[in-house]
Coordinates of C-alpha atoms in Angstrom, one line a residue:
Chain A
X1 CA 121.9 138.2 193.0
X2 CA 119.9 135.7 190.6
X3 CA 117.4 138.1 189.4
X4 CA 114.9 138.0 186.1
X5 CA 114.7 141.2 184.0
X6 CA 111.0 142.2 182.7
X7 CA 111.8 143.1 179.2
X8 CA 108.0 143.8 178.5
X9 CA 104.6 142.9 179.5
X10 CA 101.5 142.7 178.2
X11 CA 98.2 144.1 179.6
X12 CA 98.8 143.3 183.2
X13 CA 102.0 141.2 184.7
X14 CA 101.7 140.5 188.6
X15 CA 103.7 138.4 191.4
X16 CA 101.4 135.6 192.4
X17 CA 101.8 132.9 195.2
X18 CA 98.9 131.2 197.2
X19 CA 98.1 134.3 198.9
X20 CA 97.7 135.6 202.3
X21 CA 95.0 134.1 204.2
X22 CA 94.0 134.3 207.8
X23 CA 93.9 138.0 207.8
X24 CA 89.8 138.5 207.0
X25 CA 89.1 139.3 210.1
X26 CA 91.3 142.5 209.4
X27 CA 90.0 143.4 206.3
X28 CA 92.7 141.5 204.2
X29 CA 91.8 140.2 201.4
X30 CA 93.2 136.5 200.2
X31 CA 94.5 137.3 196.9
X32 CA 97.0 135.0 195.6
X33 CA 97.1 133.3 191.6
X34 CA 93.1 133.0 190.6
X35 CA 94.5 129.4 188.6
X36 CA 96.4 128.1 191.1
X37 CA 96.4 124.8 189.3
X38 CA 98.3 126.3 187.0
X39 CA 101.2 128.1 189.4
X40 CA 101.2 124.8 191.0
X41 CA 101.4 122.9 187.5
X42 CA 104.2 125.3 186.8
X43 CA 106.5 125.2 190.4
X44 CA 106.3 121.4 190.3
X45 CA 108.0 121.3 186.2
X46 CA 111.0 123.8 187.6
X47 CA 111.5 122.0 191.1
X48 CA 110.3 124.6 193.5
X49 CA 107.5 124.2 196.4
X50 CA 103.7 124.2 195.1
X51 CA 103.7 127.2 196.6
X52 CA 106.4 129.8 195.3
X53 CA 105.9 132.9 193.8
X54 CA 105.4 133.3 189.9
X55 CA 104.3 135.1 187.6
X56 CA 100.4 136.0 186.7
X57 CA 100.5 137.3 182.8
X58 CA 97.0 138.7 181.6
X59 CA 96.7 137.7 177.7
X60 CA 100.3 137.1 177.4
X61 CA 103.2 139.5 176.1
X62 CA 105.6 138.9 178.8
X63 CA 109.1 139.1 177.6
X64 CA 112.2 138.0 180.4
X65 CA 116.0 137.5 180.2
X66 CA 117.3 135.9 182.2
X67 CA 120.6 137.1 184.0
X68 CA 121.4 134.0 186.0
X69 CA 121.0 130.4 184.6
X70 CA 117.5 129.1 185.5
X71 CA 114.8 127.1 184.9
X72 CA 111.4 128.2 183.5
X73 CA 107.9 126.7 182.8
X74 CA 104.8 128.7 181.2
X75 CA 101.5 126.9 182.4
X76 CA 97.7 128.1 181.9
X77 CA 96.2 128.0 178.7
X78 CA 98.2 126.6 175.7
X79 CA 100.4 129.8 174.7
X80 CA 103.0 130.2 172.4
X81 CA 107.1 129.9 174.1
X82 CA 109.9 131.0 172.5
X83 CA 113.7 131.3 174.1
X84 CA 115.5 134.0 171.7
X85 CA 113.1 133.6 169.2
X86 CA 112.9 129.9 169.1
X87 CA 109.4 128.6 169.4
X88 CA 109.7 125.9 172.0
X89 CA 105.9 125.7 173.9
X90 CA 104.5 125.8 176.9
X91 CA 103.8 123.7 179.9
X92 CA 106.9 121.8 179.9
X93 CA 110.5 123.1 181.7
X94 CA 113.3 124.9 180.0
X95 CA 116.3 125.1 180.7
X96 CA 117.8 129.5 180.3
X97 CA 121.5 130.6 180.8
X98 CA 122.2 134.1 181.6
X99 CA 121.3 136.5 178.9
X100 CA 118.6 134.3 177.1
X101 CA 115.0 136.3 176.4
X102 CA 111.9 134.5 176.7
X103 CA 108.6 135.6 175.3
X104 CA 105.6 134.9 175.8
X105 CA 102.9 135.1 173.0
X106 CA 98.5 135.3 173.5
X107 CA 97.0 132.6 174.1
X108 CA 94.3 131.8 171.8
X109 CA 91.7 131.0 174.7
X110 CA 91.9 131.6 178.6
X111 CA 93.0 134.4 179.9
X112 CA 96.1 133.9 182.2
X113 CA 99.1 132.1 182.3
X114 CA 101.8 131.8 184.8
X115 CA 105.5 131.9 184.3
X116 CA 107.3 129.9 187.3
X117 CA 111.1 130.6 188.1
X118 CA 113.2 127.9 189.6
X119 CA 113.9 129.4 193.0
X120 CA 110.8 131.3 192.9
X121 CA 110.4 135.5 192.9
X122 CA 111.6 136.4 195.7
X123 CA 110.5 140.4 196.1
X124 CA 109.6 140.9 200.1
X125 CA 106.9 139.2 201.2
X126 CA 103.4 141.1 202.8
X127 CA 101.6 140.0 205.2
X128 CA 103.4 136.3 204.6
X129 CA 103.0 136.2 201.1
X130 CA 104.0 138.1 197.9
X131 CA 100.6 138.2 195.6
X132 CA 99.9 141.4 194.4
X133 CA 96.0 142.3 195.5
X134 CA 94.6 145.1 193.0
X135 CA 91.7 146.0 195.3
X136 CA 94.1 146.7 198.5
X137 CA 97.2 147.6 196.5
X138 CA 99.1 144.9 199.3
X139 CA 102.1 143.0 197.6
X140 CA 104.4 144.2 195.2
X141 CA 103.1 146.7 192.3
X142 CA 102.4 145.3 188.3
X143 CA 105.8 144.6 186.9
X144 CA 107.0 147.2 184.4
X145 CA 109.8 147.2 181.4
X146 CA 113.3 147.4 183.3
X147 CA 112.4 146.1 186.6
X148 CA 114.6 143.2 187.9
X149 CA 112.9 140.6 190.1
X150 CA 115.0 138.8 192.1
X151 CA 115.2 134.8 192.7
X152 CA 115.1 132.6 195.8
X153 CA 117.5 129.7 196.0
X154 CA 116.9 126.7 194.0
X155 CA 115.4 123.7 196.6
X156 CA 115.0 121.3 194.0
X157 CA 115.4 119.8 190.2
X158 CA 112.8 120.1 187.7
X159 CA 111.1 117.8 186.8
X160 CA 111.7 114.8 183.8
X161 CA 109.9 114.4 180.7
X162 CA 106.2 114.3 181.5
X163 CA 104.0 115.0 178.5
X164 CA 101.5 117.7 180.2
X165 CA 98.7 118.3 178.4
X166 CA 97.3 121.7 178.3
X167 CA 94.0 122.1 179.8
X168 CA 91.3 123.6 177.5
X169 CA 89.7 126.7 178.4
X170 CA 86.0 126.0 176.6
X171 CA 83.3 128.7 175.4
X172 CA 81.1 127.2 177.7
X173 CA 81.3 126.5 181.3
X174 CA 79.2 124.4 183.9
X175 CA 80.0 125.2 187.1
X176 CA 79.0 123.5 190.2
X177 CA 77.8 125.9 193.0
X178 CA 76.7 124.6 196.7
X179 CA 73.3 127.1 197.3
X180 CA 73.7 129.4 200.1
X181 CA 74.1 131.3 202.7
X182 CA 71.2 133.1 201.1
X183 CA 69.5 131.4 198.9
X184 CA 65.9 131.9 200.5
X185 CA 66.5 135.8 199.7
X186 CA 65.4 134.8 196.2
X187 CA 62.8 132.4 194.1
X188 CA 63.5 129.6 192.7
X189 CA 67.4 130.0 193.4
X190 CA 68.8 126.5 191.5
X191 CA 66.8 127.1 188.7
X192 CA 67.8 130.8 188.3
X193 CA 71.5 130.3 188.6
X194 CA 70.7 127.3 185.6
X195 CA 70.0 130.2 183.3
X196 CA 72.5 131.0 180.9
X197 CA 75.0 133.7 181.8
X198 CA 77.9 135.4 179.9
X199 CA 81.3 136.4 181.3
X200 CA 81.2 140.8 180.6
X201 CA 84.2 142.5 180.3
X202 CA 83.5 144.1 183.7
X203 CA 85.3 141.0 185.5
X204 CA 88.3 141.4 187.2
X205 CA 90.8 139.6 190.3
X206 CA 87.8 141.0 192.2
X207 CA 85.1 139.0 190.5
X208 CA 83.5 138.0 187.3
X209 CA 80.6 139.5 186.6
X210 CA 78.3 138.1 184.5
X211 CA 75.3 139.1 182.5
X212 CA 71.8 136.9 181.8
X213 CA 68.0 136.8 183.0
X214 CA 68.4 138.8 186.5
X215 CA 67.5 136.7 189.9
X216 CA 64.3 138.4 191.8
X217 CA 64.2 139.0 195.3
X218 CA 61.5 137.1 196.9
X219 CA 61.4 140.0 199.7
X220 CA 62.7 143.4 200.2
X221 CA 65.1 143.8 203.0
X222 CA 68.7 145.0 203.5
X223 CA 71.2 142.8 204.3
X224 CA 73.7 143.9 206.9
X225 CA 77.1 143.7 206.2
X226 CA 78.6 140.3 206.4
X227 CA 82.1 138.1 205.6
X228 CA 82.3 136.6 202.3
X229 CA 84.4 133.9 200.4
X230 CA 86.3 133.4 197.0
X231 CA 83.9 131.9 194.9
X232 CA 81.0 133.5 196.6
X233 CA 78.1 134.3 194.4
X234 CA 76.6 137.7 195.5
X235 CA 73.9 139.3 193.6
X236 CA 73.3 143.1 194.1
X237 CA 70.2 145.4 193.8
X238 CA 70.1 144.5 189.6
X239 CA 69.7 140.8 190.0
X240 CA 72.9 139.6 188.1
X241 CA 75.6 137.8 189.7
X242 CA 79.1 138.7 191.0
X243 CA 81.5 135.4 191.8
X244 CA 84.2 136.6 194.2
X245 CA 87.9 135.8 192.8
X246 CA 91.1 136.2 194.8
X247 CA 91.1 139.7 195.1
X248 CA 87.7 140.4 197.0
X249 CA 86.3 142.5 199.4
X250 CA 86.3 140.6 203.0
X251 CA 82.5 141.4 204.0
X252 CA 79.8 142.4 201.7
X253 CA 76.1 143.9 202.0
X254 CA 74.5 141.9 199.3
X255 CA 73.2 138.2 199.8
X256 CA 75.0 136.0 198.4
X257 CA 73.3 132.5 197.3
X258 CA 75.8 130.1 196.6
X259 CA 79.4 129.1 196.4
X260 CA 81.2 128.0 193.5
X261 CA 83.3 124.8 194.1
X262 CA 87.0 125.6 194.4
X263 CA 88.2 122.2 191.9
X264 CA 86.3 125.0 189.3
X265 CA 87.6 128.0 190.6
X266 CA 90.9 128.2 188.1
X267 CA 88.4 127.8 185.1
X268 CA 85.6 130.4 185.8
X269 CA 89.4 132.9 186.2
X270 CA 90.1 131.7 182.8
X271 CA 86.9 132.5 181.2
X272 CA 87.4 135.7 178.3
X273 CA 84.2 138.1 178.3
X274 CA 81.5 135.9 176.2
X275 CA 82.0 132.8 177.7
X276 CA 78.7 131.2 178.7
X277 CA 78.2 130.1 182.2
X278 CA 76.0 127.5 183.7
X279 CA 75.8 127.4 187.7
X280 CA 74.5 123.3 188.4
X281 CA 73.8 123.0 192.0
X282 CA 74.5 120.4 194.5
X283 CA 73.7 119.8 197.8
Chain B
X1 CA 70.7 132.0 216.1
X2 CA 71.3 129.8 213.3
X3 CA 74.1 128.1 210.7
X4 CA 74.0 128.6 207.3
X5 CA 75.8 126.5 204.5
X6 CA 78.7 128.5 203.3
X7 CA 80.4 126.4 200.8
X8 CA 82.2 123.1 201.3
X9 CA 84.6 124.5 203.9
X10 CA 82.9 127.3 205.9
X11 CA 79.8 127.9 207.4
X12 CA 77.8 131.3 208.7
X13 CA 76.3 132.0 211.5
X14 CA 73.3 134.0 212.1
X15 CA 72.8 135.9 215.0
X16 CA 69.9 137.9 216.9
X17 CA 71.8 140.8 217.7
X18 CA 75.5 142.4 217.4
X19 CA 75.6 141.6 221.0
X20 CA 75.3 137.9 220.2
X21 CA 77.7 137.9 217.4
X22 CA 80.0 139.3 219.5
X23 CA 79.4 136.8 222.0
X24 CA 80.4 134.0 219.7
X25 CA 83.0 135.7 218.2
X26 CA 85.2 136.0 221.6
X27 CA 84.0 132.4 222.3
X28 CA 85.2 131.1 218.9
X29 CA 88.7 132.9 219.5
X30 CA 89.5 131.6 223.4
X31 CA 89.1 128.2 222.3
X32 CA 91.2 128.5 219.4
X33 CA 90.1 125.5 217.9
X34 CA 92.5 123.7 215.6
X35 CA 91.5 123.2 211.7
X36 CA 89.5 127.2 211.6
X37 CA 91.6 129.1 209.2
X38 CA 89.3 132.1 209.3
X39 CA 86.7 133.8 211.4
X40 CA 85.1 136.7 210.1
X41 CA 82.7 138.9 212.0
X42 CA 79.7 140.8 210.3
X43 CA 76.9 143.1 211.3
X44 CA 74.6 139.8 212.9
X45 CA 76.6 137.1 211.8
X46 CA 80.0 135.2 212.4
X47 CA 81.7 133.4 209.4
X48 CA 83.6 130.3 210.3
X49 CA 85.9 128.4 207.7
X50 CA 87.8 125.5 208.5
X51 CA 90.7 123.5 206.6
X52 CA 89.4 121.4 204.0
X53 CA 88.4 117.6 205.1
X54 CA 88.9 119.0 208.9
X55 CA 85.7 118.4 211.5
X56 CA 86.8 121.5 212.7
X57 CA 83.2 123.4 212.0
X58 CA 81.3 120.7 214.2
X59 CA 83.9 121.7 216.9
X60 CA 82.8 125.3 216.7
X61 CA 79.3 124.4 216.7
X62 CA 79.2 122.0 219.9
X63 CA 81.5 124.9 221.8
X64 CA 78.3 127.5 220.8
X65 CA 75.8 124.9 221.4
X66 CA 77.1 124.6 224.9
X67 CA 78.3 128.2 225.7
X68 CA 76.9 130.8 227.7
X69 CA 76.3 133.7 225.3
X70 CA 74.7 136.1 227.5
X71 CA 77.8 135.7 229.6
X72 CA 80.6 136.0 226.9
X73 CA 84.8 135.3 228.4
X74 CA 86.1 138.4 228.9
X75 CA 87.9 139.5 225.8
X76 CA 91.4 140.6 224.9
X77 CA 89.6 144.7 225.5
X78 CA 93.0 146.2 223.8
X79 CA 91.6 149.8 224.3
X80 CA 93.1 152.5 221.9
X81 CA 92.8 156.4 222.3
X82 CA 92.7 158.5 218.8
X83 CA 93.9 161.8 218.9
X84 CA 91.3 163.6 216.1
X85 CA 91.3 167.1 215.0
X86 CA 87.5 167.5 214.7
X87 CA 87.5 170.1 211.0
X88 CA 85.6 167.4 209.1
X89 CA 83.6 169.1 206.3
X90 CA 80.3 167.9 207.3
X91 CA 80.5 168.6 210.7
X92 CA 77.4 171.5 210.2
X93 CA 75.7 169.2 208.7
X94 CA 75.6 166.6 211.5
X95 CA 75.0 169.4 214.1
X96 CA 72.2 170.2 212.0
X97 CA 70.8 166.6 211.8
X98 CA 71.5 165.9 215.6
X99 CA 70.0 169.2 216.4
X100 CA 72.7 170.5 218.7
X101 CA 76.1 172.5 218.1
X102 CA 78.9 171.7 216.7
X103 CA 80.6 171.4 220.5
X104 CA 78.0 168.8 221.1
X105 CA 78.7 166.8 218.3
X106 CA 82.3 166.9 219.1
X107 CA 81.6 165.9 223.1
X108 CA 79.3 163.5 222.1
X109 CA 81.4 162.0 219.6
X110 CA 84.7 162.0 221.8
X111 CA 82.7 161.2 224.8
X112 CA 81.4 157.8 224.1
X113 CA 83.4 154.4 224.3
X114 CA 83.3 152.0 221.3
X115 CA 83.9 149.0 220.5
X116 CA 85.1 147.9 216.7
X117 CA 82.4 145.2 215.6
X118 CA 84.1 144.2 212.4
X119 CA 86.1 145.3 209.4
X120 CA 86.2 145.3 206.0
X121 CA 85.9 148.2 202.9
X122 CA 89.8 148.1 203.3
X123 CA 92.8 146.7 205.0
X124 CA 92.3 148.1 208.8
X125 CA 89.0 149.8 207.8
X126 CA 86.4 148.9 211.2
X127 CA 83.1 149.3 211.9
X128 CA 82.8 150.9 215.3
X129 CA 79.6 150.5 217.2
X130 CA 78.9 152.3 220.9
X131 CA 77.9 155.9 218.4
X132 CA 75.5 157.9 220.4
X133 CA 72.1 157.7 219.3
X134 CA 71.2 161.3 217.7
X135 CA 74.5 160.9 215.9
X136 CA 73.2 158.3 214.0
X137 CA 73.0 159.5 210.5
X138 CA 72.5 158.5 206.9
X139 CA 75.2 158.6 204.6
X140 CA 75.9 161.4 202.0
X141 CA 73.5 161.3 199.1
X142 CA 76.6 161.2 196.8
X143 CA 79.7 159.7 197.8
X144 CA 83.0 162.0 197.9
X145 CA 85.5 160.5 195.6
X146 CA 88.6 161.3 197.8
X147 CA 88.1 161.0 201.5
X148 CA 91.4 161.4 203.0
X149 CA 93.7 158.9 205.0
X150 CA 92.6 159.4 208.6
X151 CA 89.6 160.5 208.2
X152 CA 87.2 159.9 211.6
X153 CA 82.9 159.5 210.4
X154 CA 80.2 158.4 210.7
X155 CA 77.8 156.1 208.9
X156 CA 74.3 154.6 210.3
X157 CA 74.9 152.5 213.6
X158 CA 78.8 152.9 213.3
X159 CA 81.9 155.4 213.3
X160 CA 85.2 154.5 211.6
X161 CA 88.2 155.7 210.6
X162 CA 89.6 156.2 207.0
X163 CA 93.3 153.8 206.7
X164 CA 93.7 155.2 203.6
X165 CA 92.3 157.7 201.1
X166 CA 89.4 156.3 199.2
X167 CA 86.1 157.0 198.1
X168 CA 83.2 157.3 200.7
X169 CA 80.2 157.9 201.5
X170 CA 80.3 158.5 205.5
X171 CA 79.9 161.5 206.8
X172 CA 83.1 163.2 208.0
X173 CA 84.0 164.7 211.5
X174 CA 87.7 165.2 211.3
X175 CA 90.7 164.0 211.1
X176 CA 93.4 161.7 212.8
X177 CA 97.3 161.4 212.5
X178 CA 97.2 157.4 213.9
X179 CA 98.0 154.9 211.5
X180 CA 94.8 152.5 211.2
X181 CA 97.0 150.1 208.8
X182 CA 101.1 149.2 208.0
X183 CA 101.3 145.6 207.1
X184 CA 105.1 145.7 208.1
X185 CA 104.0 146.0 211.9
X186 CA 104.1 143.0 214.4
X187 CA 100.0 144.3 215.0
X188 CA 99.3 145.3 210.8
X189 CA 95.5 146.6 211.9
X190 CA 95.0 149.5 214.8
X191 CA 91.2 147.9 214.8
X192 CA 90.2 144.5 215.3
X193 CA 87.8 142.5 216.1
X194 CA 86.7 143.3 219.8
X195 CA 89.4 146.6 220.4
X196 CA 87.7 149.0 222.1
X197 CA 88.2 152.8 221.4
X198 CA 88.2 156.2 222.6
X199 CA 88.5 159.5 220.7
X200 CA 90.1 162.7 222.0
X201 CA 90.1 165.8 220.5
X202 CA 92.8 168.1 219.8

């Protein structure tokens, strides 16, 4: 069987497509890869379907061999590549023959980076897909030295030799938010989420939580429980917000009082603790 | 009854009652209308979110504009029966609350017919309404950090069961052997939206 051995990972390594969704209603979460610019970026460079299962790689340290020949891409932030010790780079395909280690080194901003497989990982899917989701433990578990993770078939070539350009991951974000659900809950909404907030190191595939000058309620009742979104911005009791990634809860008790635009999704994942956020709303 | 913006693809609805929700919630689902990826009910509202560039949300909202809420189709009433060995640990403390034994709490509680409302909390976790009024009760002061799977309590307006072992803060009755949750089953979720449910105790 074509098959990848994990050699070693770094703080967190996890299977990753686009998720599972169309199961809210019974309590599933979405999940799936919080950049999925990036998987996508990365399926298209070895050939496979925008939607094939790689590999999610928190701050790097990934090392693979391959047992098969294959084709590999590392997307995300810029990140050092290196095939038996040969520094070759990310974001662009490479070619691996059987026995051949790839490593993967920290990026130097961002936070995640996606390894695709030509063929795709192939574990069982859940549920129709095979993301691992840390708050229902669905999908298959964190990858660990000496597990093999096997390969689909190869559908398709890679692709030729397209320069792709790294996107930057900046120190400062501006993020465009549409307000509501429940924006009247609180004063002076737009201008509150304009404040300046900071990425803590709280924030999770759950959400990022951020820190900054705490929204006030302009009344004081309980919300009952109610469905949220990824990207949801839901402030509890304390006044600072909570933006729902991949991994969230399907209904929630606290308002929530805007939405963060999916195009910016992929770079409010990517954003290290201390990265300062701006929420610009739209309408 | 009212929309809400929910983003660029969705959109909430918020409803008078549970009753209402409900309402919408079976009407949404009968018409199965093409372009809604998700429809999530909460406590009062019903969270509608279409395909991106779809007009599928307008769809929903003429169809509820025009519909007969007080007069909801008749839903897909899947009724389950729990077997549930009522030994919960804080089943003297809801006897005491409700003012009655701990036989009453138990015929009360397996006596009534619910109806899950909604989910969430956890993969096959629902929110069960249809709980008899004096066993309406607060939760704990201080959530228990290990609830076991199967675990059958109660919590404000609802009841629910436990999928899997978890923190919580409901109050606990007892205990059942069903499973609430296996995503490798044709139906993953004993409770959705709508099921109604009995317990029986054991």
């Amino acid at each position: 069987m074509r098959a990848l051995e994990i050699v070693a990972t770094g703080p967190l390594a996890l299977v990753q497509d686009l998720g599972r969704p169309g199961y809210a209603h019974l309590g599933v979460p979405p999940s799936g890869a919080l950049d999925t610019a990036a998987l996508r970026l990365g399926n298209r460079l070895v050939g496979n379907a925008e939607d094939a299962a790689g590999i999610e790689i928190l701050l790097g340290g990934l090392e693979i061999r391959a047992t098969t020949s294959c084709t590999v891409a590392v997307t995300g932030p810029p990140v050092p590549v290196s095939v038996d010790g040969r520094e070759t780079g990310s974001h662009a395909p490479l070619p691996l023959h059987a026995d051949q280690r790839l490593t993967i080194g920290r990026p130097a901003t961002g936070l995640r980076c996606y390894l695709a497989v030509s063929g795709g990982i192939a574990v069982d899917p859940v549920l129709g897909s095979r993301s691992r989701d840390v708050l229902s433990e669905l999908g298959p578990e964190p990858l660990t030295p000496g597990t093999r993770v096997p390969l689909g078939p190869v559908t398709g070539v890679p692709s030729g030799a397209d320069v792709v350009v790294a996107p930057p991951c900046p120190a400062e974000l501006t993020v465009p938010v549409l307000l509501g659900p429940r924006d009247d809950w609180f004063a002076d909404t737009a201008a509150a989420l304009a404040a300046q907030w900071t990425v803590t190191a709280e924030s999770n595939r759950v959400g990022v939580r951020l820190d900054g000058p705490p929204l006030r309620r302009s009344g004081t009742s309980e919300l009952p429980s109610e469905g949220v979104l990824t990207g949801a911005i839901q402030v509890p009791p304390n006044g600072l917000p909570l933006v729902f990634l991949a991994d969230h809860p399907t209904t929630g008790g606290y308002p929530v009082v805007a939405v963060v635009r999916s195009e910016s999704l992929g770079a409010l994942a990517q954003a290290r603790p201390g990265t300062s956020v701006r929420f610009r709303t739209s309408f | 009854m009212r929309w809400r913006r929910y983003g660029e693809h969705a959109a909430l609805l918020d409803c008078d009652s549970l009753e209402q929700m409900s309402a919408a919630r079976a009407t949404v689902e009968q018409a199965a209308v093409e372009g809604i990826t998700e429809v999530v009910p909460g406590a009062r509202t019903l969270l509608v979110v279409a395909e991106p560039a779809s007009r599928a949300l307008d769809a929903v909202r003429t169809l509820l504009a025009e519909a007969d809420l007080s007069h909801p189709p008749s839903d897909e009433a899947r009724e389950v029966t729990l077997d549930v060995r009522y030994d919960g640990e804080d089943l003297e403390l809801i006897a005491r609350d409700a003012k009655c034994s701990v036989d009453d709490v138990v015929a009360r509680h397996s006596g009534a017919i619910y109806t899950v409302a909604f989910t969430g909390f956890a993969p096959g976790f629902g929110y069960l309404t249809g709980l008899p009024a004096e066993l309406q009760q607060p939760r704990l002061e201080s959530p228990r950090t290990r609830v076991p799977v199967g675990a059958v309590a109660i919590a404000g307006e609802y009841t629910g069961v436990y999928p899997r072992a978890s923190p919580g803060g409901w109050r606990l009755l007892g205990r059942t052997e069903a499973t609430l949750f296996d995503a490798s089953a044709e139906r993953p979720a004993l409770f959705a939206p709508g099921v109604r449910v009995r317990f029986r105790s054991v």
